[in-house]
Amino acid sequence: MFKFTKRKIQKTQRGLSTLNYISSIYEAQQNTSRKVILSGFTIFNSMKNEIIPGFIALPARNATTGFNVFKKNAPKVFFSVDSDIFNALNKNVRCAVAGDAYLAFGLKQNVPTIIIGGREISGETNIEVLVFNEGSLIEVAEHNLPSQDTSQYIDSLNNLVEKLSAQHDNPKIILVAPLVDLSAKIKGIQYADEHIFNSLTYRKIDVKGKRITSLAIPAGIVLAGTIFYITAILMGWNLYTKAINEYKEAVKDQLVIKQNGIDTQVLDVMDQQRIFMQAPKRQVKLSEQLKQIVIGIGKVSGVFILEIKMPAVIDTAKENIELNNSKEPIPDVLISLSVPKEDRSAMEQAKELINLISQNTGLSIHLARQGWHDEGLKRLFNIEGFIHD
Amino acid sequence: MINSKVFIAAIFSAILFMAGSAGYKILADKAIIQHDVIDAISRWKQSYTVLANNTESWQKTYPSWKNIPDFYTLIGTIKFDEYHMTADTDSFVINSVDPVLLKDIDIGLSRVCFGGANGDVLVSAPKFTILLQGIQQISARQDISIGSISILGGKGFPQAKFGQFCMYLRSR
């Protein structure tokens, strides 16, 4: 318990002691601390973006709250630091600007507020006045007053406070450390100690005056997003244009132009044409078979061909409809022959004739029903033949 | 203050990220559709090229209607005399003209059927061997369709009778 308390006190003391203010080149030269607060004469405050010779401009700070930040003429405050300070300071020293703390503290107030900050150095007190109203900084001013030990200082400050009160309709006026607490001596002012500087962040400041980290991170994020966006769109666009070009190339083909674009019906027709041309034709087989039959019958002496008909029944339609309604098979060929009448029965003569023709043609043959009659010296036969495939 | 900058940057970046992704997707999808079309075209072209090999023989095989001004020209294309056959072509009349349909597809052919008495085409040749050879040659012709063939002996020259004798003509 004792230890804890002791440590807490030590910490508080260290906390106070670590606040190192730099308000002159001399202080900068003598500085041994790694974290310093720039205040007083070393800093120039303005609400306009002015270039001051010998000063390095820091990035503008938003001097308003909430969505007002996005307004077109959102108030900003510009801090410029005496460049000699940087030359005097060790490069590894991290800096903060006292004005940032005034700004943050002032913006936090809900009522019209005036912050009076500053620091005394070499017998002169540099006073910074920040006027806030409705969550925005509306005015910045600097005043040089005598040393805080003198009565003139109190008088001057009192005058200033009265003047500001009159100008700004009795605002809350807060005097801020490290200025001496005069809330007891000057009517209508409050005092804020060094705790307002606790929220400050310390950064290395490069010679160009730009805080490296402040914009680098958001800029990096936006850059990454932009690069991603551009890359994605370019990649997509590449794919698309490549496809379009390939399409144009494909369509440019003479084949496609000739056919007025691609039409699958054209292909169907062409395919059916191919099938139609390549389909084996029955008539070719028919004529070959007919030839064989004629030759075969011709070998049988004394036979005279009256008619050979193939096929026996004409397939009237192009389609192969089944014509065979009866159980009786339809012959492939009908043959009518005339032979000299022999002195034996027609059936006997037919039997021999049929055997001969069958052997010579390879057909299986039978006499048609009522398939013979005599005509003078001739005997006529009607024969039905079947082709064996 | 810095946090707000980072925050705004992050939002901005996120919008860019989403817009970029969406843009890429839209373009890539379009490209895919385009590629499908290109694939279809190239497949079509391939098929067409393969099938086009037939087109020339198709046009050679079947005479065009355009080149056949009348019926006598049509009969003339059969050229019976080349097969040493004679036919009474004066008696020929057209029996039917039908488009050739395969699987309900009009393949651009007309089937013109004709003949003399009974609708048949009767031809004769001096000898059976000549007649049979002629029959085979005519049967082998792609532009001619024959339904049936009969050989007729008897007095005079041997004759052949073609039932359903038709010619194929290109209608386009």
Coordinates of C-alpha atoms in Angstrom, one line a residue:
Chain A
M1 CA 0.0 0.0 0.0
F2 CA 2.8 2.3 0.9
K3 CA 4.8 1.3 -2.1
F4 CA 1.9 1.9 -4.4
T5 CA 1.2 5.4 -3.1
K6 CA 4.9 6.3 -3.3
R7 CA 5.1 5.1 -6.9
K8 CA 2.0 7.0 -7.8
I9 CA 3.5 10.2 -6.4
Q10 CA 6.7 9.6 -8.2
K11 CA 4.9 9.1 -11.5
T12 CA 2.9 12.3 -11.1
Q13 CA 6.1 14.2 -10.3
R14 CA 7.8 12.7 -13.3
G15 CA 4.8 13.5 -15.4
L16 CA 5.0 17.1 -14.6
S17 CA 8.7 17.3 -14.9
T18 CA 8.7 15.7 -18.4
L19 CA 6.9 18.7 -19.9
N20 CA 9.7 20.6 -21.5
Y21 CA 8.8 23.8 -23.2
I22 CA 10.9 25.4 -25.9
S23 CA 10.2 29.0 -26.5
S24 CA 13.6 30.2 -27.7
I25 CA 16.7 29.1 -29.6
Y26 CA 18.7 29.1 -26.4
E27 CA 16.2 26.6 -24.8
A28 CA 16.4 24.5 -27.9
Q29 CA 20.2 24.5 -27.8
Q30 CA 20.2 23.5 -24.1
N31 CA 17.5 20.9 -24.5
T32 CA 18.4 17.4 -23.4
S33 CA 14.8 16.0 -23.3
R34 CA 13.5 13.7 -26.1
K35 CA 10.0 15.2 -26.0
V36 CA 9.4 18.9 -26.1
I37 CA 6.5 21.3 -26.4
L38 CA 7.0 24.2 -28.8
S39 CA 5.2 27.3 -27.4
G40 CA 5.4 31.0 -27.2
F41 CA 7.7 33.0 -29.5
T42 CA 8.8 29.9 -31.4
I43 CA 5.4 29.4 -32.9
F44 CA 3.3 31.6 -35.1
N45 CA -0.4 31.1 -35.1
S46 CA -2.8 32.1 -37.9
M47 CA -6.1 31.2 -39.4
K48 CA -4.8 32.0 -42.8
N49 CA -2.3 30.0 -44.8
E50 CA 0.5 32.5 -44.7
I51 CA 4.1 31.9 -45.6
I52 CA 6.3 33.6 -43.1
P53 CA 10.0 33.9 -44.0
G54 CA 12.2 31.9 -41.6
F55 CA 9.3 29.9 -40.4
I56 CA 8.3 26.4 -41.3
A57 CA 4.6 25.8 -41.9
L58 CA 3.1 22.8 -40.3
P59 CA 0.1 21.0 -41.8
A60 CA -3.1 22.8 -41.3
R61 CA -5.3 21.7 -38.3
N62 CA -9.0 21.4 -38.5
A63 CA -10.3 24.0 -36.1
T64 CA -13.9 22.8 -35.8
T65 CA -15.7 19.7 -34.7
G66 CA -18.0 17.0 -36.0
F67 CA -19.3 17.2 -39.6
N68 CA -18.3 20.9 -39.8
V69 CA -14.9 19.5 -40.8
F70 CA -16.4 18.6 -44.2
K71 CA -17.7 22.1 -44.9
K72 CA -16.2 24.1 -47.7
N73 CA -14.8 26.9 -45.5
A74 CA -14.2 24.9 -42.4
P75 CA -12.0 26.9 -40.1
K76 CA -8.4 25.8 -39.9
V77 CA -5.4 27.0 -37.9
F78 CA -1.9 27.2 -39.3
F79 CA 1.1 26.8 -37.0
S80 CA 4.5 27.9 -38.2
V81 CA 7.7 27.1 -36.4
D82 CA 10.8 29.2 -36.3
S83 CA 13.2 27.2 -38.5
D84 CA 16.2 28.1 -36.2
I85 CA 14.5 26.0 -33.6
F86 CA 14.9 22.9 -35.7
N87 CA 18.4 23.6 -36.5
A88 CA 19.1 23.9 -32.8
L89 CA 17.2 20.8 -31.8
N90 CA 18.6 17.3 -31.9
K91 CA 17.0 15.5 -34.8
N92 CA 15.8 12.7 -32.7
V93 CA 13.7 15.0 -30.5
R94 CA 10.0 14.6 -30.8
C95 CA 8.0 17.8 -30.8
A96 CA 4.5 18.8 -30.0
V97 CA 2.9 22.2 -30.5
A98 CA 1.2 23.9 -27.5
G99 CA -1.4 25.3 -29.8
D100 CA -2.7 21.8 -30.5
A101 CA -3.5 21.4 -26.9
Y102 CA -5.2 24.8 -26.7
L103 CA -7.2 23.9 -29.8
A104 CA -8.3 20.5 -28.5
F105 CA -9.2 21.9 -25.1
G106 CA -11.1 24.8 -26.6
L107 CA -13.0 22.7 -29.0
K108 CA -14.1 20.5 -26.1
Q109 CA -16.0 23.4 -24.4
N110 CA -19.7 23.5 -24.9
V111 CA -20.0 27.3 -24.4
P112 CA -18.4 30.2 -26.1
T113 CA -14.8 30.0 -24.7
I114 CA -11.6 31.9 -25.0
I115 CA -8.3 30.2 -24.3
I116 CA -5.4 32.3 -23.2
G117 CA -2.1 30.4 -23.4
G118 CA 1.5 31.3 -23.9
R119 CA 4.8 31.4 -22.1
E120 CA 7.2 33.9 -20.6
I121 CA 10.8 34.0 -21.8
S122 CA 13.5 36.5 -21.1
G123 CA 11.2 38.9 -19.3
E124 CA 8.6 39.0 -22.1
T125 CA 5.3 37.0 -22.0
N126 CA 3.9 35.9 -25.3
I127 CA 0.2 35.5 -25.1
E128 CA -1.9 33.4 -27.5
V129 CA -5.6 34.0 -27.6
L130 CA -7.9 31.5 -29.2
V131 CA -11.6 32.3 -29.4
F132 CA -14.1 29.5 -29.8
N133 CA -17.8 29.6 -30.5
E134 CA -20.3 26.8 -31.3
G135 CA -17.6 24.2 -31.6
S136 CA -15.3 26.1 -33.9
L137 CA -12.3 28.3 -33.6
I138 CA -13.3 31.8 -34.8
E139 CA -10.3 33.9 -34.0
V140 CA -6.6 33.7 -33.2
A141 CA -4.5 36.5 -31.8
E142 CA -1.1 37.0 -30.2
H143 CA 0.0 39.6 -27.7
N144 CA 3.3 40.5 -26.2
L145 CA 3.0 41.4 -22.5
P146 CA 5.7 42.3 -19.9
S147 CA 7.1 39.7 -17.4
Q148 CA 4.5 38.0 -15.3
D149 CA 6.2 39.3 -12.1
T150 CA 5.3 42.9 -12.9
S151 CA 2.0 44.6 -12.1
Q152 CA 1.8 45.8 -15.7
Y153 CA 1.4 42.2 -16.7
I154 CA -1.7 41.8 -14.5
D155 CA -3.1 45.2 -15.7
S156 CA -2.5 44.3 -19.3
L157 CA -4.0 40.9 -19.0
N158 CA -7.0 42.4 -17.1
N159 CA -7.5 44.9 -19.9
L160 CA -7.3 42.1 -22.5
V161 CA -9.8 40.0 -20.6
E162 CA -12.2 42.9 -20.2
K163 CA -11.9 43.7 -23.9
L164 CA -12.4 40.1 -25.0
S165 CA -15.4 39.7 -22.6
A166 CA -17.0 42.8 -24.2
Q167 CA -16.3 41.7 -27.7
H168 CA -17.5 38.2 -27.4
D169 CA -20.5 38.5 -25.1
N170 CA -19.1 37.2 -21.8
P171 CA -17.5 33.9 -22.8
K172 CA -15.8 31.5 -20.5
I173 CA -12.2 32.7 -20.3
I174 CA -9.6 30.1 -19.4
L175 CA -6.0 30.9 -18.6
V176 CA -3.7 28.0 -19.3
A177 CA -0.4 26.8 -17.8
P178 CA 2.5 27.4 -17.8
L179 CA 1.2 30.9 -17.4
V180 CA 0.8 31.8 -13.7
D181 CA -2.6 31.2 -12.2
L182 CA -4.3 34.6 -11.9
S183 CA -7.9 33.4 -11.5
A184 CA -7.9 34.8 -8.0
K185 CA -6.6 38.2 -9.1
I186 CA -8.5 38.8 -12.3
K187 CA -12.2 38.6 -12.2
G188 CA -14.1 36.2 -14.5
I189 CA -11.3 33.9 -15.5
Q190 CA -10.7 30.3 -14.9
Y191 CA -7.4 28.4 -14.9
A192 CA -6.3 25.1 -16.4
D193 CA -3.1 23.4 -15.4
E194 CA -0.7 21.5 -17.5
H195 CA -3.0 18.4 -17.7
I196 CA -4.3 19.8 -21.0
F197 CA -0.9 19.0 -22.5
N198 CA -1.3 15.3 -21.7
S199 CA -3.2 14.6 -24.8
L200 CA -0.5 15.9 -27.1
T201 CA 1.3 13.5 -29.4
Y202 CA 5.0 14.1 -30.0
R203 CA 6.4 13.6 -33.5
K204 CA 9.6 14.0 -35.3
I205 CA 9.4 17.0 -37.6
D206 CA 11.4 16.9 -40.7
V207 CA 13.1 20.0 -42.1
K208 CA 10.4 20.6 -44.7
G209 CA 8.1 21.0 -41.7
K210 CA 5.8 18.2 -42.6
R211 CA 4.9 15.6 -40.0
I212 CA 5.9 12.4 -41.7
T213 CA 3.3 10.3 -40.1
S214 CA 0.4 12.6 -40.1
L215 CA -0.5 12.3 -43.8
A216 CA 1.6 9.3 -44.7
I217 CA -0.8 6.8 -43.2
P218 CA -4.1 8.1 -44.7
A219 CA -2.3 8.9 -48.0
G220 CA -0.9 5.4 -48.0
I221 CA -4.3 4.0 -47.4
V222 CA -5.9 6.1 -50.1
L223 CA -3.0 5.3 -52.4
A224 CA -3.5 1.5 -51.8
G225 CA -7.2 1.8 -52.5
T226 CA -6.6 3.8 -55.6
I227 CA -3.9 1.4 -56.8
F228 CA -6.3 -1.5 -56.1
Y229 CA -9.1 0.3 -57.9
I230 CA -7.1 1.2 -61.0
T231 CA -5.5 -2.2 -61.1
A232 CA -8.9 -4.0 -60.8
I233 CA -10.5 -1.8 -63.4
L234 CA -7.6 -2.0 -65.7
M235 CA -7.5 -5.8 -65.4
G236 CA -11.2 -6.0 -65.9
W237 CA -11.0 -3.6 -68.8
N238 CA -8.1 -5.6 -70.3
L239 CA -10.1 -8.8 -70.1
Y240 CA -13.1 -7.1 -71.6
T241 CA -11.3 -5.4 -74.5
K242 CA -9.4 -8.5 -75.2
A243 CA -12.6 -10.5 -75.4
I244 CA -14.2 -7.7 -77.6
N245 CA -11.2 -7.7 -79.9
E246 CA -11.2 -11.5 -80.1
Y247 CA -14.9 -11.3 -80.9
K248 CA -14.4 -8.7 -83.6
E249 CA -11.6 -10.8 -85.0
A250 CA -13.8 -13.9 -85.0
V251 CA -16.8 -12.0 -86.6
K252 CA -14.5 -10.4 -89.2
D253 CA -14.0 -13.9 -90.7
Q254 CA -15.2 -14.1 -94.3
L255 CA -17.2 -17.3 -93.5
V256 CA -19.2 -15.5 -90.8
I257 CA -19.8 -12.5 -93.0
K258 CA -20.8 -14.6 -95.9
Q259 CA -23.4 -16.3 -93.8
N260 CA -24.7 -13.1 -92.2
G261 CA -23.5 -14.1 -88.8
I262 CA -23.5 -17.4 -87.2
D263 CA -26.6 -19.4 -87.8
T264 CA -26.8 -23.0 -86.4
Q265 CA -29.6 -23.7 -88.9
V266 CA -27.1 -23.3 -91.7
L267 CA -25.0 -26.0 -90.1
D268 CA -28.0 -28.2 -89.6
V269 CA -29.0 -27.9 -93.3
M270 CA -25.4 -28.5 -94.4
D271 CA -25.1 -31.5 -92.1
Q272 CA -28.3 -33.0 -93.5
Q273 CA -27.1 -32.3 -97.0
R274 CA -23.9 -34.2 -96.2
I275 CA -26.0 -37.1 -94.7
F276 CA -28.3 -37.1 -97.8
M277 CA -25.3 -37.2 -100.2
Q278 CA -23.5 -39.9 -98.3
A279 CA -26.5 -42.1 -97.6
P280 CA -26.2 -45.3 -99.6
K281 CA -28.8 -45.5 -102.4
R282 CA -31.0 -48.4 -102.6
Q283 CA -31.2 -48.1 -106.4
V284 CA -27.5 -48.8 -106.7
K285 CA -27.9 -52.1 -104.9
L286 CA -31.1 -52.7 -106.8
S287 CA -29.5 -52.3 -110.2
E288 CA -26.6 -54.6 -109.2
Q289 CA -28.9 -57.3 -108.0
L290 CA -31.0 -56.9 -111.1
K291 CA -27.9 -57.4 -113.3
Q292 CA -26.9 -60.5 -111.4
I293 CA -30.5 -61.9 -111.7
V294 CA -30.6 -61.2 -115.5
I295 CA -27.2 -62.8 -116.0
G296 CA -28.2 -65.8 -113.8
I297 CA -31.4 -66.4 -115.8
G298 CA -29.5 -65.9 -119.0
K299 CA -27.4 -68.9 -118.2
V300 CA -30.5 -71.1 -118.3
S301 CA -31.0 -72.1 -121.9
G302 CA -34.2 -71.6 -123.6
V303 CA -35.5 -69.1 -121.1
F304 CA -36.8 -65.8 -122.4
I305 CA -37.2 -62.9 -120.0
L306 CA -40.6 -61.2 -120.2
E307 CA -40.2 -59.0 -117.2
I308 CA -38.1 -58.7 -114.1
K309 CA -39.3 -56.2 -111.6
M310 CA -37.4 -54.9 -108.6
P311 CA -38.6 -54.3 -106.1
A312 CA -41.7 -56.4 -106.4
V313 CA -43.7 -53.8 -104.5
I314 CA -42.8 -50.2 -105.0
D315 CA -42.1 -48.4 -101.8
T316 CA -44.2 -45.4 -102.9
A317 CA -43.2 -43.1 -100.2
K318 CA -39.7 -42.1 -99.4
E319 CA -40.2 -43.4 -95.9
N320 CA -39.8 -47.1 -95.2
I321 CA -43.4 -47.9 -94.3
E322 CA -44.1 -51.5 -93.5
L323 CA -46.3 -52.6 -96.4
N324 CA -46.5 -56.2 -95.3
N325 CA -49.9 -56.4 -93.7
S326 CA -50.4 -60.1 -94.4
K327 CA -48.2 -62.8 -92.9
E328 CA -47.0 -63.7 -96.3
P329 CA -43.6 -62.3 -97.1
I330 CA -43.3 -59.8 -99.9
P331 CA -40.9 -61.0 -102.6
D332 CA -37.9 -58.8 -103.5
V333 CA -38.3 -59.5 -107.2
L334 CA -41.0 -60.6 -109.6
I335 CA -39.8 -62.5 -112.6
S336 CA -41.9 -63.4 -115.7
L337 CA -40.4 -66.0 -118.0
S338 CA -41.3 -67.7 -121.2
V339 CA -39.9 -71.1 -121.9
P340 CA -40.7 -73.6 -124.7
K341 CA -43.5 -75.9 -123.6
E342 CA -42.2 -79.3 -122.7
D343 CA -44.1 -82.5 -122.8
R344 CA -44.6 -82.8 -119.1
S345 CA -46.6 -81.0 -116.5
A346 CA -46.1 -77.3 -115.9
M347 CA -45.3 -78.0 -112.2
E348 CA -42.5 -80.5 -113.1
Q349 CA -41.1 -78.1 -115.7
A350 CA -41.3 -75.3 -113.2
K351 CA -39.6 -77.2 -110.5
E352 CA -36.5 -77.8 -112.7
L353 CA -36.5 -74.3 -114.0
I354 CA -36.8 -72.8 -110.5
N355 CA -33.9 -75.0 -109.3
L356 CA -31.7 -73.8 -112.1
I357 CA -32.5 -70.2 -111.7
S358 CA -32.1 -70.4 -107.9
Q359 CA -28.6 -72.0 -108.4
N360 CA -27.6 -69.3 -110.9
T361 CA -28.9 -66.3 -109.1
G362 CA -28.7 -67.2 -105.4
L363 CA -32.3 -66.2 -105.0
S364 CA -34.7 -68.4 -103.1
I365 CA -37.5 -68.7 -105.5
H366 CA -41.0 -70.0 -105.7
L367 CA -43.8 -70.0 -108.3
A368 CA -46.3 -67.3 -107.8
R369 CA -49.9 -68.3 -107.0
Q370 CA -51.5 -69.2 -110.3
G371 CA -48.0 -68.5 -111.6
W372 CA -48.1 -70.3 -115.0
H373 CA -50.1 -70.6 -118.1
D374 CA -49.6 -72.0 -121.6
E375 CA -49.6 -69.8 -124.6
G376 CA -49.4 -71.9 -127.7
L377 CA -46.0 -73.5 -127.8
K378 CA -44.8 -71.4 -124.9
R379 CA -45.2 -71.8 -121.2
L380 CA -45.2 -68.7 -119.1
F381 CA -44.1 -68.6 -115.5
N382 CA -44.5 -66.0 -112.9
I383 CA -41.9 -66.4 -110.2
E384 CA -41.3 -64.6 -106.9
G385 CA -37.7 -64.3 -105.7
F386 CA -36.2 -63.5 -102.3
I387 CA -32.8 -62.0 -101.9
H388 CA -30.7 -63.3 -99.1
D389 CA -28.6 -60.6 -97.6
Chain B
M1 CA -7.7 14.7 -35.9
I2 CA -5.2 12.2 -37.4
N3 CA -7.6 9.4 -36.6
S4 CA -10.3 11.1 -38.5
K5 CA -8.0 11.5 -41.5
V6 CA -7.1 7.8 -41.3
F7 CA -10.8 7.0 -40.9
I8 CA -11.8 9.1 -43.9
A9 CA -9.0 7.6 -45.9
A10 CA -10.0 4.1 -44.9
I11 CA -13.6 4.8 -45.9
F12 CA -12.5 6.2 -49.2
S13 CA -10.2 3.3 -49.7
A14 CA -12.9 0.9 -48.9
I15 CA -15.2 2.5 -51.4
L16 CA -12.4 2.3 -54.0
F17 CA -11.9 -1.3 -53.0
M18 CA -15.6 -2.2 -53.4
A19 CA -15.9 -0.1 -56.6
G20 CA -12.8 -1.7 -58.0
S21 CA -14.0 -5.2 -57.2
A22 CA -17.5 -4.5 -58.6
G23 CA -16.0 -2.9 -61.7
Y24 CA -13.7 -5.8 -62.2
K25 CA -16.5 -8.3 -61.7
I26 CA -18.8 -6.5 -64.2
L27 CA -16.0 -6.3 -66.8
A28 CA -14.9 -9.9 -66.2
D29 CA -18.4 -11.2 -66.5
K30 CA -18.9 -9.3 -69.7
A31 CA -15.6 -10.8 -70.9
I32 CA -16.9 -14.3 -70.0
I33 CA -20.1 -13.7 -71.9
Q34 CA -18.1 -12.5 -74.8
H35 CA -15.8 -15.5 -74.6
D36 CA -18.8 -17.8 -74.7
V37 CA -19.9 -16.1 -77.9
I38 CA -16.5 -16.3 -79.3
D39 CA -16.4 -20.0 -78.4
A40 CA -19.7 -20.5 -80.1
I41 CA -18.4 -18.7 -83.2
S42 CA -15.3 -20.7 -83.4
R43 CA -17.2 -23.9 -82.9
W44 CA -19.6 -22.8 -85.6
K45 CA -16.7 -22.0 -87.8
Q46 CA -15.1 -25.3 -87.3
S47 CA -18.3 -27.1 -88.1
Y48 CA -18.9 -24.9 -91.0
T49 CA -15.4 -25.4 -92.4
V50 CA -15.8 -29.2 -92.1
L51 CA -19.2 -29.1 -93.6
A52 CA -18.2 -26.7 -96.3
N53 CA -16.0 -29.4 -97.8
N54 CA -19.3 -30.9 -98.9
T55 CA -20.7 -27.8 -100.4
E56 CA -18.6 -27.9 -103.5
S57 CA -19.5 -31.5 -104.3
W58 CA -23.1 -30.7 -103.3
Q59 CA -23.2 -28.0 -106.0
K60 CA -21.6 -30.2 -108.5
T61 CA -23.8 -33.2 -107.8
Y62 CA -27.1 -31.4 -108.0
P63 CA -28.0 -29.1 -110.9
S64 CA -29.6 -25.8 -109.9
W65 CA -33.1 -24.8 -110.8
K66 CA -31.7 -21.6 -112.0
N67 CA -29.8 -23.4 -114.8
I68 CA -32.9 -25.4 -115.8
P69 CA -35.2 -23.0 -117.7
D70 CA -37.7 -25.7 -118.8
F71 CA -38.7 -29.3 -118.6
Y72 CA -36.8 -30.3 -121.8
T73 CA -33.6 -28.9 -120.4
L74 CA -34.2 -31.0 -117.3
I75 CA -34.7 -34.2 -119.3
G76 CA -31.6 -33.3 -121.3
T77 CA -29.5 -33.4 -118.1
I78 CA -30.2 -37.2 -117.9
K79 CA -28.4 -37.7 -121.2
F80 CA -29.9 -41.1 -122.0
D81 CA -27.8 -41.2 -125.2
E82 CA -24.6 -41.3 -123.1
Y83 CA -25.8 -44.6 -121.8
H84 CA -26.7 -45.8 -125.3
M85 CA -30.4 -45.8 -124.3
T86 CA -33.3 -44.2 -126.0
A87 CA -36.4 -42.9 -124.4
D88 CA -39.6 -41.4 -125.6
T89 CA -39.0 -38.2 -123.8
D90 CA -41.8 -36.4 -125.7
S91 CA -44.3 -38.3 -123.7
F92 CA -42.8 -37.3 -120.3
V93 CA -44.8 -35.2 -118.0
I94 CA -44.0 -34.0 -114.5
N95 CA -45.8 -36.1 -111.9
S96 CA -44.7 -34.3 -108.7
V97 CA -42.4 -31.6 -107.3
D98 CA -41.6 -31.9 -103.7
P99 CA -39.0 -30.3 -101.4
V100 CA -36.7 -32.8 -99.8
L101 CA -37.0 -32.8 -96.1
L102 CA -34.6 -34.6 -93.7
K103 CA -35.6 -34.4 -90.1
D104 CA -38.0 -31.7 -91.1
I105 CA -35.2 -29.6 -92.4
D106 CA -35.5 -28.3 -95.9
I107 CA -32.1 -29.1 -97.3
G108 CA -32.5 -27.0 -100.4
L109 CA -33.4 -29.8 -102.8
S110 CA -36.4 -30.3 -104.9
R111 CA -37.4 -33.8 -106.1
V112 CA -39.0 -33.6 -109.5
C113 CA -40.6 -36.8 -110.6
F114 CA -41.7 -37.4 -114.2
G115 CA -42.4 -40.1 -116.7
G116 CA -44.4 -41.2 -119.7
A117 CA -47.5 -43.4 -119.7
N118 CA -48.3 -44.9 -116.3
G119 CA -45.8 -42.4 -114.9
D120 CA -42.9 -44.7 -115.6
V121 CA -39.8 -43.9 -117.6
L122 CA -39.3 -46.4 -120.4
V123 CA -35.9 -46.8 -122.0
S124 CA -34.5 -49.3 -124.5
A125 CA -31.1 -50.4 -125.6
P126 CA -29.8 -52.6 -128.4
K127 CA -28.6 -55.4 -126.1
F128 CA -29.2 -56.7 -122.5
T129 CA -25.6 -56.0 -121.5
I130 CA -25.8 -52.4 -122.7
L131 CA -29.2 -52.0 -121.0
L132 CA -27.9 -53.4 -117.7
Q133 CA -24.8 -51.3 -117.8
G134 CA -26.9 -48.2 -118.5
I135 CA -29.2 -49.1 -115.6
Q136 CA -26.3 -49.3 -113.3
Q137 CA -24.8 -46.1 -114.4
I138 CA -28.1 -44.2 -114.1
S139 CA -28.7 -45.8 -110.7
A140 CA -25.3 -44.6 -109.6
R141 CA -26.1 -41.0 -110.3
Q142 CA -26.6 -38.9 -107.2
D143 CA -29.0 -36.5 -108.8
I144 CA -31.4 -39.2 -109.9
S145 CA -33.7 -41.2 -107.7
I146 CA -35.3 -44.4 -109.0
G147 CA -38.1 -46.2 -107.1
S148 CA -38.2 -49.4 -109.0
I149 CA -36.5 -51.0 -112.0
S150 CA -38.1 -53.5 -114.4
I151 CA -36.4 -55.4 -117.3
L152 CA -38.8 -56.1 -120.1
G153 CA -37.9 -58.7 -122.8
G154 CA -40.1 -59.5 -125.7
K155 CA -40.0 -58.4 -129.3
G156 CA -37.6 -55.7 -130.3
F157 CA -34.9 -54.2 -128.2
P158 CA -34.8 -55.1 -124.5
Q159 CA -36.4 -52.4 -122.4
A160 CA -36.1 -51.1 -118.9
K161 CA -38.9 -49.4 -117.0
F162 CA -38.0 -47.0 -114.1
G163 CA -40.8 -46.5 -111.6
Q164 CA -40.8 -43.2 -109.7
F165 CA -38.1 -41.7 -111.7
C166 CA -37.1 -38.4 -110.2
M167 CA -34.4 -35.8 -110.4
Y168 CA -33.0 -33.7 -107.5
L169 CA -32.6 -30.0 -108.3
R170 CA -31.0 -27.4 -106.0
S171 CA -33.7 -25.0 -105.1
R172 CA -31.2 -22.5 -103.6

